[in-house]
C-alpha cells in the first residue's frame, strides 16, 4: 500500500517537481530588516519562497512556528502543485518550543534518560500542535574543545553518555509525534581550535570509538532523519561525503530515513573548493546521499533536472521524502487546529516537567561547610547580584525562537518566591551588562540584551552591590556568559568570565558575607579563583522557562541537586583538549606535571557533582572472575546514603583494559544509573558488561575487536571513583 502510493506519486512528478520535493527553504518573516549575516532581504526571500510553493518547487519549509502561518503556507503548497503534495515543516526545537527546557548540555548533566525523554516529548507535543513535523535535534556531536560554542547543544565529551542521551531524545521526540533529526553528521565537534565550521581531522580510530557511537545509537533508536555537518571531515566536506552518508549511514548501519543538509551546506560544496559550480554541487550532494537540500535561497538542487546521471539517486531521495510525509500522516492531515494549538502551548503540566528537568540538571560543584541549602527561616536578608540573575532572555539560553519572556522565571524571581515574606531580597546588577562582543546571527530573532540603565556608573554600581552584600546575611552572585556568547558562531579563544564579573565576585566575597556562586553557562569557564574562595558553587546552566523556580527549589532545599558534569572542566583554555578517557602513555607518574606552568588535572572531573548528602560505595563484585571473550558478566555494588536527607546519586561504572592489541583509555564510562536514596538507605546496583561494552574499533585491523585481557572496574559517583575490582577475559 505505502510503496504503491509512493510509486504512483513519483510517477506523476516531472524532473523539476522531483527537485522541488528535495528542496527545503527557510521561510523568514523578519522585522523588515536586511540581515547581512544571512544576506536575507526580509521582503524578497518570503516572496520567492511563496512563488516556489506555487509551482510545486518546495518539499519542506523551516522556521515557521505559528499555526495560522503553517496552515496558510501549507494551503499554498497543496494548491500550488497539481499533485497536492504537502510540505514537511521542520524547526530547531532543540530544548523546547514555547515551554523552554534547560539547554541540552544541562539536560545531559542530569544523566537521566527518562527525564530527557519526557522533556523532548513535551517539546514534540508543542511542536506538532503548531504544525511542525520534524525537529533538527538531537545534536549529538561529541565535544572535547569547550572553546567551541556548540558544546552547549550536545551531551559533552563521552560517547557512552552521548549515546544514551541521543537515544533518549529520539524516543522523546518521535514518541511525541515528530521526526527526530540527529545532527551534525559527523565529527563537527572536533573543528580545529574550537573554531566553528573549521575543518575536522579525525582518525578512523577516534571516529568509530568516539564520534560515531551517539549517531549509531540515534539510528538504532529509530531516528527518521539525519542532518549533515558543515565542515570538511578528513579533507572531504561532510555534506558531500558518500563514505559518511551512504557507506556508513546506510550500508553499515541500515539507516532508512532521509538525510537533510545543514543550511546552504550543499551550495557551499563549491565554497569548500569541492564542487566546481552550483550544478556540480547539487549533483554531488544528491549522489553522496543528501536527500533534501536546506537552503535560504537559490538552491543547488534547482539544477538537478539537468543531471540525468543522478536520476536514480533523485528518485530514491524523493521516495524517502514522500515516505516520511506518508508515515507522519501529513498527506492525509496536512493542517492543524489553531485553537487546539493554543491550548497545548499553555498546558501547565509542560511547565512542571520543565521545572523538574531544571532541578535535575543543576550540578553542585562545591559546598564547603554545607552553605547550601539555605534555611530561609534563619535568614533576614539576601543579596542577589549580577545581570544574569534578572535576565529572562539569558535564563532560557540560545536556540529558542517561540519563547514567552513574560512567563520566564528568572533566578531573582525564584528566590523572591521561595524566600517568602519574612526575608528581604534585594537585587543589584553590580557590573555593566557586557556589551555584545560580536553581532550574533541569532540577535535578529529578538531577545537582544537590555542596555544599562541611563546614567549607569560602573564604579557606583559595583560599590552599591558590594554594600548590599555586606549588609545581607547571604550573597547570591549569578555569573557566566550571556546567551549569545555560546552556541553556533559563538566560539571563544578563552574561558575567562567575560567583563568585570570576577571583579564583582571577588569584591562580594571580600565583604565576609557567605557567598553562593550560581553559574549560568553552557561550557566550562575559568573558575580557578572561585573554586578556592567561594564555598558554594552551583552550575544552573541556562535553566529554561521555569529556571528561577528550579534554582530556588535547590537553593532552599526543596530539592537536592543531583547533576553530574558531562564534560571535564579545565582550569584554563591552555589545557584544551582535556578529557578523562585518555590513554596512560609514557611516565604516568608525571601525569600531574605535564605542564610546568599549570596543573595537568582538571578543575572538576568528568562525572563530578555533589548533593546535600553523602554516599558510600561498598561490596563491588563481578559475577565471574573470568569470562569468555563473548560472554557477559554483571557488576554489582552497594550504594549507601550516609547523610541526613534523601538525595539523588548517579552511580557510574568505569572500565579499563590493562593490555591487548591497542593502548586503551585509563577509564571509560560503561554504565550509569540515577538513584534516589533515603537517609541511611542502601541499594545494590547491577550493571551488565558484555562484548558491546568491551569492544573497540582497532586502527590497524580496521574493525571492532575484543581482547583477552584483564579489566579493571570502578564504581562510584564520578570518573575519579576509587572502589575497584578486576575480572579476566580469556
Ligand atoms: C544552522 C545549524 C543547524 C540548524 C540549521 C537550521 O546553521 O547548523 O544546527 O538546525 O542551521 O537552523
mmCIF file of C-alpha atoms in Angstrom, residues 259-569:
data_model
loop_
_atom_site.group_PDB
_atom_site.id
_atom_site.type_symbol
_atom_site.label_atom_id
_atom_site.label_comp_id
_atom_site.label_asym_id
_atom_site.label_seq_id
_atom_site.Cartn_x
_atom_site.Cartn_y
_atom_site.Cartn_z
ATOM 1 C CA UNK A 259 19.146 12.980 5.094
ATOM 2 C CA UNK A 260 18.956 16.768 5.086
ATOM 3 C CA UNK A 261 21.899 19.075 4.529
ATOM 4 C CA UNK A 262 22.684 21.786 7.003
ATOM 5 C CA UNK A 263 21.764 25.302 5.878
ATOM 6 C CA UNK A 264 23.237 26.019 2.438
ATOM 7 C CA UNK A 265 25.724 23.176 3.023
ATOM 8 C CA UNK A 266 25.118 21.730 -0.454
ATOM 9 C CA UNK A 267 25.716 25.079 -2.175
ATOM 10 C CA UNK A 268 28.803 25.576 -0.061
ATOM 11 C CA UNK A 269 30.376 22.435 -1.532
ATOM 12 C CA UNK A 270 31.557 24.997 -4.098
ATOM 13 C CA UNK A 271 32.860 27.266 -1.320
ATOM 14 C CA UNK A 272 34.871 24.356 0.056
ATOM 15 C CA UNK A 273 36.540 24.040 -3.340
ATOM 16 C CA UNK A 274 34.980 20.599 -3.695
ATOM 17 C CA UNK A 275 32.297 21.279 -6.321
ATOM 18 C CA UNK A 276 33.031 23.230 -9.481
ATOM 19 C CA UNK A 277 29.773 25.188 -9.559
ATOM 20 C CA UNK A 278 26.206 25.076 -8.140
ATOM 21 C CA UNK A 279 25.101 22.402 -10.627
ATOM 22 C CA UNK A 280 28.075 20.223 -9.673
ATOM 23 C CA UNK A 281 27.330 20.880 -6.013
ATOM 24 C CA UNK A 282 23.752 19.719 -6.471
ATOM 25 C CA UNK A 283 24.767 16.595 -8.351
ATOM 26 C CA UNK A 284 27.433 15.628 -5.821
ATOM 27 C CA UNK A 285 25.138 16.308 -2.902
ATOM 28 C CA UNK A 286 22.369 14.016 -4.088
ATOM 29 C CA UNK A 287 24.839 11.353 -5.286
ATOM 30 C CA UNK A 288 26.588 11.395 -1.883
ATOM 31 C CA UNK A 289 23.255 10.768 -0.170
ATOM 32 C CA UNK A 290 21.816 14.172 0.738
ATOM 33 C CA UNK A 291 18.106 13.661 0.104
ATOM 34 C CA UNK A 292 16.902 17.159 0.982
ATOM 35 C CA UNK A 293 18.779 20.421 0.491
ATOM 36 C CA UNK A 294 18.232 23.053 3.193
ATOM 37 C CA UNK A 295 18.638 26.457 1.531
ATOM 38 C CA UNK A 296 17.975 30.111 2.204
ATOM 39 C CA UNK A 297 17.690 30.967 -1.499
ATOM 40 C CA UNK A 298 18.778 29.760 -4.990
ATOM 41 C CA UNK A 299 19.077 26.067 -4.092
ATOM 42 C CA UNK A 300 21.673 23.948 -5.854
ATOM 43 C CA UNK A 301 19.014 21.303 -6.363
ATOM 44 C CA UNK A 302 17.309 23.628 -8.873
ATOM 45 C CA UNK A 303 19.967 22.254 -11.229
ATOM 46 C CA UNK A 304 19.062 18.591 -10.680
ATOM 47 C CA UNK A 305 16.776 18.253 -13.724
ATOM 48 C CA UNK A 306 19.892 18.870 -15.771
ATOM 49 C CA UNK A 307 21.775 15.975 -14.167
ATOM 50 C CA UNK A 308 20.460 12.800 -15.844
ATOM 51 C CA UNK A 309 23.203 10.655 -14.289
ATOM 52 C CA UNK A 310 21.626 11.379 -10.894
ATOM 53 C CA UNK A 311 18.114 10.307 -11.943
ATOM 54 C CA UNK A 312 18.115 7.092 -9.886
ATOM 55 C CA UNK A 313 19.533 8.837 -6.825
ATOM 56 C CA UNK A 314 16.934 11.571 -7.206
ATOM 57 C CA UNK A 315 14.094 9.051 -7.359
ATOM 58 C CA UNK A 316 15.443 7.246 -4.282
ATOM 59 C CA UNK A 317 15.552 10.550 -2.412
ATOM 60 C CA UNK A 318 12.054 11.559 -3.482
ATOM 61 C CA UNK A 319 10.753 8.190 -2.278
ATOM 62 C CA UNK A 320 12.287 8.827 1.169
ATOM 63 C CA UNK A 321 10.723 12.283 1.438
ATOM 64 C CA UNK A 322 7.299 11.025 0.352
ATOM 65 C CA UNK A 323 7.599 8.083 2.764
ATOM 66 C CA UNK A 324 8.287 10.493 5.625
ATOM 67 C CA UNK A 325 5.202 12.557 4.732
ATOM 68 C CA UNK A 326 3.095 9.422 4.462
ATOM 69 C CA UNK A 327 4.379 7.908 7.711
ATOM 70 C CA UNK A 328 3.730 11.136 9.610
ATOM 71 C CA UNK A 329 0.178 11.360 8.276
ATOM 72 C CA UNK A 330 0.874 14.711 6.643
ATOM 73 C CA UNK A 331 -0.508 13.591 3.284
ATOM 74 C CA UNK A 332 -3.857 12.834 4.888
ATOM 75 C CA UNK A 333 -3.939 15.536 7.590
ATOM 76 C CA UNK A 334 -1.818 18.484 6.408
ATOM 77 C CA UNK A 335 -3.429 21.163 8.580
ATOM 78 C CA UNK A 336 -3.507 21.853 12.337
ATOM 79 C CA UNK A 337 -6.259 23.033 14.664
ATOM 80 C CA UNK A 338 -5.227 26.519 15.727
ATOM 81 C CA UNK A 339 -7.414 26.580 18.856
ATOM 82 C CA UNK A 340 -6.048 23.223 19.975
ATOM 83 C CA UNK A 341 -2.549 24.551 19.424
ATOM 84 C CA UNK A 342 -3.135 27.417 21.837
ATOM 85 C CA UNK A 343 -4.427 25.001 24.499
ATOM 86 C CA UNK A 344 -1.438 22.704 24.152
ATOM 87 C CA UNK A 345 1.098 25.532 24.277
ATOM 88 C CA UNK A 346 -0.464 26.726 27.532
ATOM 89 C CA UNK A 347 -0.527 23.346 29.277
ATOM 90 C CA UNK A 348 0.695 23.938 32.874
ATOM 91 C CA UNK A 349 1.896 20.335 33.019
ATOM 92 C CA UNK A 350 4.575 21.285 30.488
ATOM 93 C CA UNK A 351 5.933 23.891 32.912
ATOM 94 C CA UNK A 352 6.026 21.299 35.698
ATOM 95 C CA UNK A 353 8.072 18.939 33.522
ATOM 96 C CA UNK A 354 10.463 21.780 32.643
ATOM 97 C CA UNK A 355 10.894 22.723 36.290
ATOM 98 C CA UNK A 356 11.723 19.144 37.298
ATOM 99 C CA UNK A 357 14.176 18.864 34.397
ATOM 100 C CA UNK A 358 15.938 22.034 35.552
ATOM 101 C CA UNK A 359 16.104 20.735 39.129
ATOM 102 C CA UNK A 360 17.766 17.525 37.932
ATOM 103 C CA UNK A 361 20.227 19.263 35.586
ATOM 104 C CA UNK A 362 21.983 21.550 38.058
ATOM 105 C CA UNK A 363 25.445 20.427 39.197
ATOM 106 C CA UNK A 364 26.669 21.265 42.687
ATOM 107 C CA UNK A 365 30.378 21.824 42.093
ATOM 108 C CA UNK A 366 31.346 22.895 45.626
ATOM 109 C CA UNK A 367 29.621 23.171 49.000
ATOM 110 C CA UNK A 368 32.260 23.778 51.657
ATOM 111 C CA UNK A 369 30.768 23.929 55.130
ATOM 112 C CA UNK A 370 27.369 22.975 53.737
ATOM 113 C CA UNK A 371 26.495 26.582 52.997
ATOM 114 C CA UNK A 372 23.694 25.092 50.890
ATOM 115 C CA UNK A 373 20.809 24.516 51.286
ATOM 116 C CA UNK A 374 19.860 27.892 52.715
ATOM 117 C CA UNK A 375 17.430 27.979 55.627
ATOM 118 C CA UNK A 376 15.004 30.768 54.768
ATOM 119 C CA UNK A 377 13.711 30.800 58.362
ATOM 120 C CA UNK A 378 17.159 31.698 59.612
ATOM 121 C CA UNK A 379 17.742 34.475 57.076
ATOM 122 C CA UNK A 380 16.792 38.101 57.360
ATOM 123 C CA UNK A 381 18.195 39.331 54.067
ATOM 124 C CA UNK A 382 19.534 38.006 50.775
ATOM 125 C CA UNK A 383 21.506 39.988 48.183
ATOM 126 C CA UNK A 384 21.073 38.745 44.609
ATOM 127 C CA UNK A 385 23.766 40.137 42.302
ATOM 128 C CA UNK A 386 24.790 40.165 38.659
ATOM 129 C CA UNK A 387 22.969 40.972 35.383
ATOM 130 C CA UNK A 388 22.235 37.309 34.603
ATOM 131 C CA UNK A 389 20.221 36.980 37.826
ATOM 132 C CA UNK A 390 17.453 39.112 36.432
ATOM 133 C CA UNK A 391 17.663 38.440 32.688
ATOM 134 C CA UNK A 392 14.724 36.498 31.302
ATOM 135 C CA UNK A 393 16.310 36.184 27.877
ATOM 136 C CA UNK A 394 19.553 34.746 29.206
ATOM 137 C CA UNK A 395 17.715 32.366 31.555
ATOM 138 C CA UNK A 396 16.302 30.454 28.575
ATOM 139 C CA UNK A 397 19.612 30.302 26.716
ATOM 140 C CA UNK A 398 20.280 30.119 22.955
ATOM 141 C CA UNK A 399 18.441 28.092 20.284
ATOM 142 C CA UNK A 400 14.978 29.243 21.289
ATOM 143 C CA UNK A 401 12.598 31.069 18.966
ATOM 144 C CA UNK A 402 8.991 30.814 20.097
ATOM 145 C CA UNK A 403 9.529 31.607 23.761
ATOM 146 C CA UNK A 404 7.320 33.703 26.058
ATOM 147 C CA UNK A 405 9.603 36.024 28.021
ATOM 148 C CA UNK A 406 6.675 37.168 30.162
ATOM 149 C CA UNK A 407 6.339 33.717 31.668
ATOM 150 C CA UNK A 408 10.083 33.131 32.105
ATOM 151 C CA UNK A 409 11.062 32.880 35.772
ATOM 152 C CA UNK A 410 14.479 34.394 36.482
ATOM 153 C CA UNK A 411 16.740 33.380 39.357
ATOM 154 C CA UNK A 412 15.759 36.594 41.164
ATOM 155 C CA UNK A 413 12.045 35.850 40.662
ATOM 156 C CA UNK A 414 12.509 32.338 42.006
ATOM 157 C CA UNK A 415 14.450 33.416 45.073
ATOM 158 C CA UNK A 416 11.892 36.077 45.926
ATOM 159 C CA UNK A 417 9.104 33.480 45.701
ATOM 160 C CA UNK A 418 10.876 30.793 47.705
ATOM 161 C CA UNK A 419 12.347 33.030 50.409
ATOM 162 C CA UNK A 420 8.929 34.170 51.489
ATOM 163 C CA UNK A 421 7.764 37.460 53.005
ATOM 164 C CA UNK A 422 9.988 37.182 56.051
ATOM 165 C CA UNK A 423 13.213 37.660 54.116
ATOM 166 C CA UNK A 424 14.351 40.907 52.485
ATOM 167 C CA UNK A 425 15.565 40.004 48.977
ATOM 168 C CA UNK A 426 17.322 42.846 47.181
ATOM 169 C CA UNK A 427 18.942 42.945 43.761
ATOM 170 C CA UNK A 428 21.905 44.821 42.320
ATOM 171 C CA UNK A 429 23.275 44.434 38.802
ATOM 172 C CA UNK A 430 26.791 45.151 40.101
ATOM 173 C CA UNK A 431 28.530 45.393 36.773
ATOM 174 C CA UNK A 432 27.774 46.635 33.259
ATOM 175 C CA UNK A 433 25.801 44.300 31.085
ATOM 176 C CA UNK A 434 28.795 43.352 28.952
ATOM 177 C CA UNK A 435 28.066 44.719 25.543
ATOM 178 C CA UNK A 436 27.749 42.073 22.944
ATOM 179 C CA UNK A 437 31.262 41.226 21.854
ATOM 180 C CA UNK A 438 30.051 40.419 18.352
ATOM 181 C CA UNK A 439 26.871 40.708 16.297
ATOM 182 C CA UNK A 440 25.273 37.315 16.842
ATOM 183 C CA UNK A 441 23.456 35.777 13.906
ATOM 184 C CA UNK A 442 20.602 34.996 16.246
ATOM 185 C CA UNK A 443 20.037 38.502 17.527
ATOM 186 C CA UNK A 444 17.594 39.059 14.702
ATOM 187 C CA UNK A 445 15.218 36.638 16.407
ATOM 188 C CA UNK A 446 14.743 39.025 19.281
ATOM 189 C CA UNK A 447 15.815 38.919 22.869
ATOM 190 C CA UNK A 448 18.614 41.448 22.493
ATOM 191 C CA UNK A 449 20.043 42.166 25.887
ATOM 192 C CA UNK A 450 18.641 45.230 27.672
ATOM 193 C CA UNK A 451 21.060 48.159 27.716
ATOM 194 C CA UNK A 452 22.388 49.502 31.014
ATOM 195 C CA UNK A 453 20.063 51.988 32.685
ATOM 196 C CA UNK A 454 20.582 55.645 31.717
ATOM 197 C CA UNK A 455 23.413 57.268 33.650
ATOM 198 C CA UNK A 456 24.813 53.890 34.643
ATOM 199 C CA UNK A 457 28.073 54.418 36.542
ATOM 200 C CA UNK A 458 30.080 51.170 36.783
ATOM 201 C CA UNK A 459 32.059 52.239 39.867
ATOM 202 C CA UNK A 460 28.931 53.371 41.679
ATOM 203 C CA UNK A 461 27.056 50.225 40.678
ATOM 204 C CA UNK A 462 29.817 47.971 41.890
ATOM 205 C CA UNK A 463 30.021 49.845 45.174
ATOM 206 C CA UNK A 464 26.290 49.607 45.800
ATOM 207 C CA UNK A 465 26.321 45.891 45.023
ATOM 208 C CA UNK A 466 29.162 45.362 47.475
ATOM 209 C CA UNK A 467 27.401 47.460 50.121
ATOM 210 C CA UNK A 468 24.268 45.378 49.617
ATOM 211 C CA UNK A 469 26.252 42.162 50.016
ATOM 212 C CA UNK A 470 27.948 43.469 53.160
ATOM 213 C CA UNK A 471 24.569 44.341 54.655
ATOM 214 C CA UNK A 472 22.981 40.963 53.856
ATOM 215 C CA UNK A 473 23.021 37.579 55.545
ATOM 216 C CA UNK A 474 23.954 35.810 52.290
ATOM 217 C CA UNK A 475 25.027 36.965 48.824
ATOM 218 C CA UNK A 476 23.993 35.029 45.732
ATOM 219 C CA UNK A 477 26.049 36.014 42.678
ATOM 220 C CA UNK A 478 24.943 34.816 39.241
ATOM 221 C CA UNK A 479 27.811 34.818 36.728
ATOM 222 C CA UNK A 480 28.585 33.222 33.401
ATOM 223 C CA UNK A 481 28.152 34.047 29.730
ATOM 224 C CA UNK A 482 25.351 35.919 28.069
ATOM 225 C CA UNK A 483 23.268 33.549 25.988
ATOM 226 C CA UNK A 484 24.615 34.816 22.684
ATOM 227 C CA UNK A 485 28.206 34.209 23.727
ATOM 228 C CA UNK A 486 27.722 30.482 23.224
ATOM 229 C CA UNK A 487 26.109 28.319 20.588
ATOM 230 C CA UNK A 488 26.528 28.494 16.829
ATOM 231 C CA UNK A 489 29.022 31.056 15.552
ATOM 232 C CA UNK A 490 29.928 31.734 19.202
ATOM 233 C CA UNK A 491 33.268 30.097 19.846
ATOM 234 C CA UNK A 492 35.834 31.697 22.128
ATOM 235 C CA UNK A 493 39.604 31.709 22.484
ATOM 236 C CA UNK A 494 39.425 31.816 26.282
ATOM 237 C CA UNK A 495 37.271 30.504 29.124
ATOM 238 C CA UNK A 496 37.503 33.570 31.313
ATOM 239 C CA UNK A 497 34.376 35.117 32.808
ATOM 240 C CA UNK A 498 33.542 37.911 30.344
ATOM 241 C CA UNK A 499 33.625 41.520 31.523
ATOM 242 C CA UNK A 500 34.028 42.577 35.162
ATOM 243 C CA UNK A 501 32.290 39.512 36.630
ATOM 244 C CA UNK A 502 35.298 38.168 38.507
ATOM 245 C CA UNK A 503 35.923 41.628 39.966
ATOM 246 C CA UNK A 504 32.341 41.659 41.276
ATOM 247 C CA UNK A 505 32.696 38.179 42.761
ATOM 248 C CA UNK A 506 35.976 39.000 44.483
ATOM 249 C CA UNK A 507 34.576 42.243 45.923
ATOM 250 C CA UNK A 508 31.489 40.466 47.239
ATOM 251 C CA UNK A 509 33.476 37.597 48.751
ATOM 252 C CA UNK A 510 35.768 40.154 50.434
ATOM 253 C CA UNK A 511 32.850 41.512 52.476
ATOM 254 C CA UNK A 512 32.845 38.292 54.502
ATOM 255 C CA UNK A 513 29.177 37.681 53.778
ATOM 256 C CA UNK A 514 28.617 33.959 52.999
ATOM 257 C CA UNK A 515 28.641 33.846 49.199
ATOM 258 C CA UNK A 516 26.972 31.446 46.792
ATOM 259 C CA UNK A 517 28.038 31.453 43.141
ATOM 260 C CA UNK A 518 25.458 30.357 40.578
ATOM 261 C CA UNK A 519 26.977 29.708 37.144
ATOM 262 C CA UNK A 520 24.843 30.363 34.036
ATOM 263 C CA UNK A 521 26.765 28.754 31.190
ATOM 264 C CA UNK A 522 26.973 26.086 28.509
ATOM 265 C CA UNK A 523 30.734 25.496 28.559
ATOM 266 C CA UNK A 524 33.221 25.181 31.421
ATOM 267 C CA UNK A 525 34.515 28.638 32.480
ATOM 268 C CA UNK A 526 37.679 29.668 34.286
ATOM 269 C CA UNK A 527 36.594 29.306 37.934
ATOM 270 C CA UNK A 528 40.054 28.838 39.382
ATOM 271 C CA UNK A 529 39.671 31.784 41.788
ATOM 272 C CA UNK A 530 36.105 30.891 42.743
ATOM 273 C CA UNK A 531 36.978 27.243 43.377
ATOM 274 C CA UNK A 532 39.445 28.411 46.019
ATOM 275 C CA UNK A 533 37.487 31.237 47.610
ATOM 276 C CA UNK A 534 33.729 30.731 47.215
ATOM 277 C CA UNK A 535 32.317 27.989 49.451
ATOM 278 C CA UNK A 536 29.252 27.115 47.365
ATOM 279 C CA UNK A 537 29.183 26.871 43.562
ATOM 280 C CA UNK A 538 26.074 25.564 41.792
ATOM 281 C CA UNK A 539 26.059 25.275 37.999
ATOM 282 C CA UNK A 540 22.495 26.080 36.933
ATOM 283 C CA UNK A 541 23.275 26.306 33.180
ATOM 284 C CA UNK A 542 20.569 28.176 31.202
ATOM 285 C CA UNK A 543 17.711 26.530 33.088
ATOM 286 C CA UNK A 544 14.754 27.439 30.883
ATOM 287 C CA UNK A 545 11.301 28.969 31.366
ATOM 288 C CA UNK A 546 10.962 27.621 34.898
ATOM 289 C CA UNK A 547 14.634 28.038 35.695
ATOM 290 C CA UNK A 548 14.263 30.514 38.544
ATOM 291 C CA UNK A 549 11.793 28.282 40.351
ATOM 292 C CA UNK A 550 14.000 25.217 39.955
ATOM 293 C CA UNK A 551 17.097 27.082 41.146
ATOM 294 C CA UNK A 552 15.232 28.363 44.200
ATOM 295 C CA UNK A 553 13.952 24.823 44.916
ATOM 296 C CA UNK A 554 17.590 23.733 45.051
ATOM 297 C CA UNK A 555 18.920 26.750 46.962
ATOM 298 C CA UNK A 556 16.367 26.348 49.766
ATOM 299 C CA UNK A 557 16.446 22.558 49.808
ATOM 300 C CA UNK A 558 13.010 21.704 48.431
ATOM 301 C CA UNK A 559 15.041 19.510 46.108
ATOM 302 C CA UNK A 560 18.624 18.291 46.343
ATOM 303 C CA UNK A 561 20.918 18.768 43.322
ATOM 304 C CA UNK A 562 21.976 15.562 41.594
ATOM 305 C CA UNK A 563 23.520 16.571 38.281
ATOM 306 C CA UNK A 564 26.964 15.355 37.189
ATOM 307 C CA UNK A 565 29.365 17.048 34.746
ATOM 308 C CA UNK A 566 29.050 15.753 31.173
ATOM 309 C CA UNK A 567 32.500 17.121 30.387
ATOM 310 C CA UNK A 568 35.886 17.577 32.011
ATOM 311 C CA UNK A 569 36.157 21.097 33.453
#
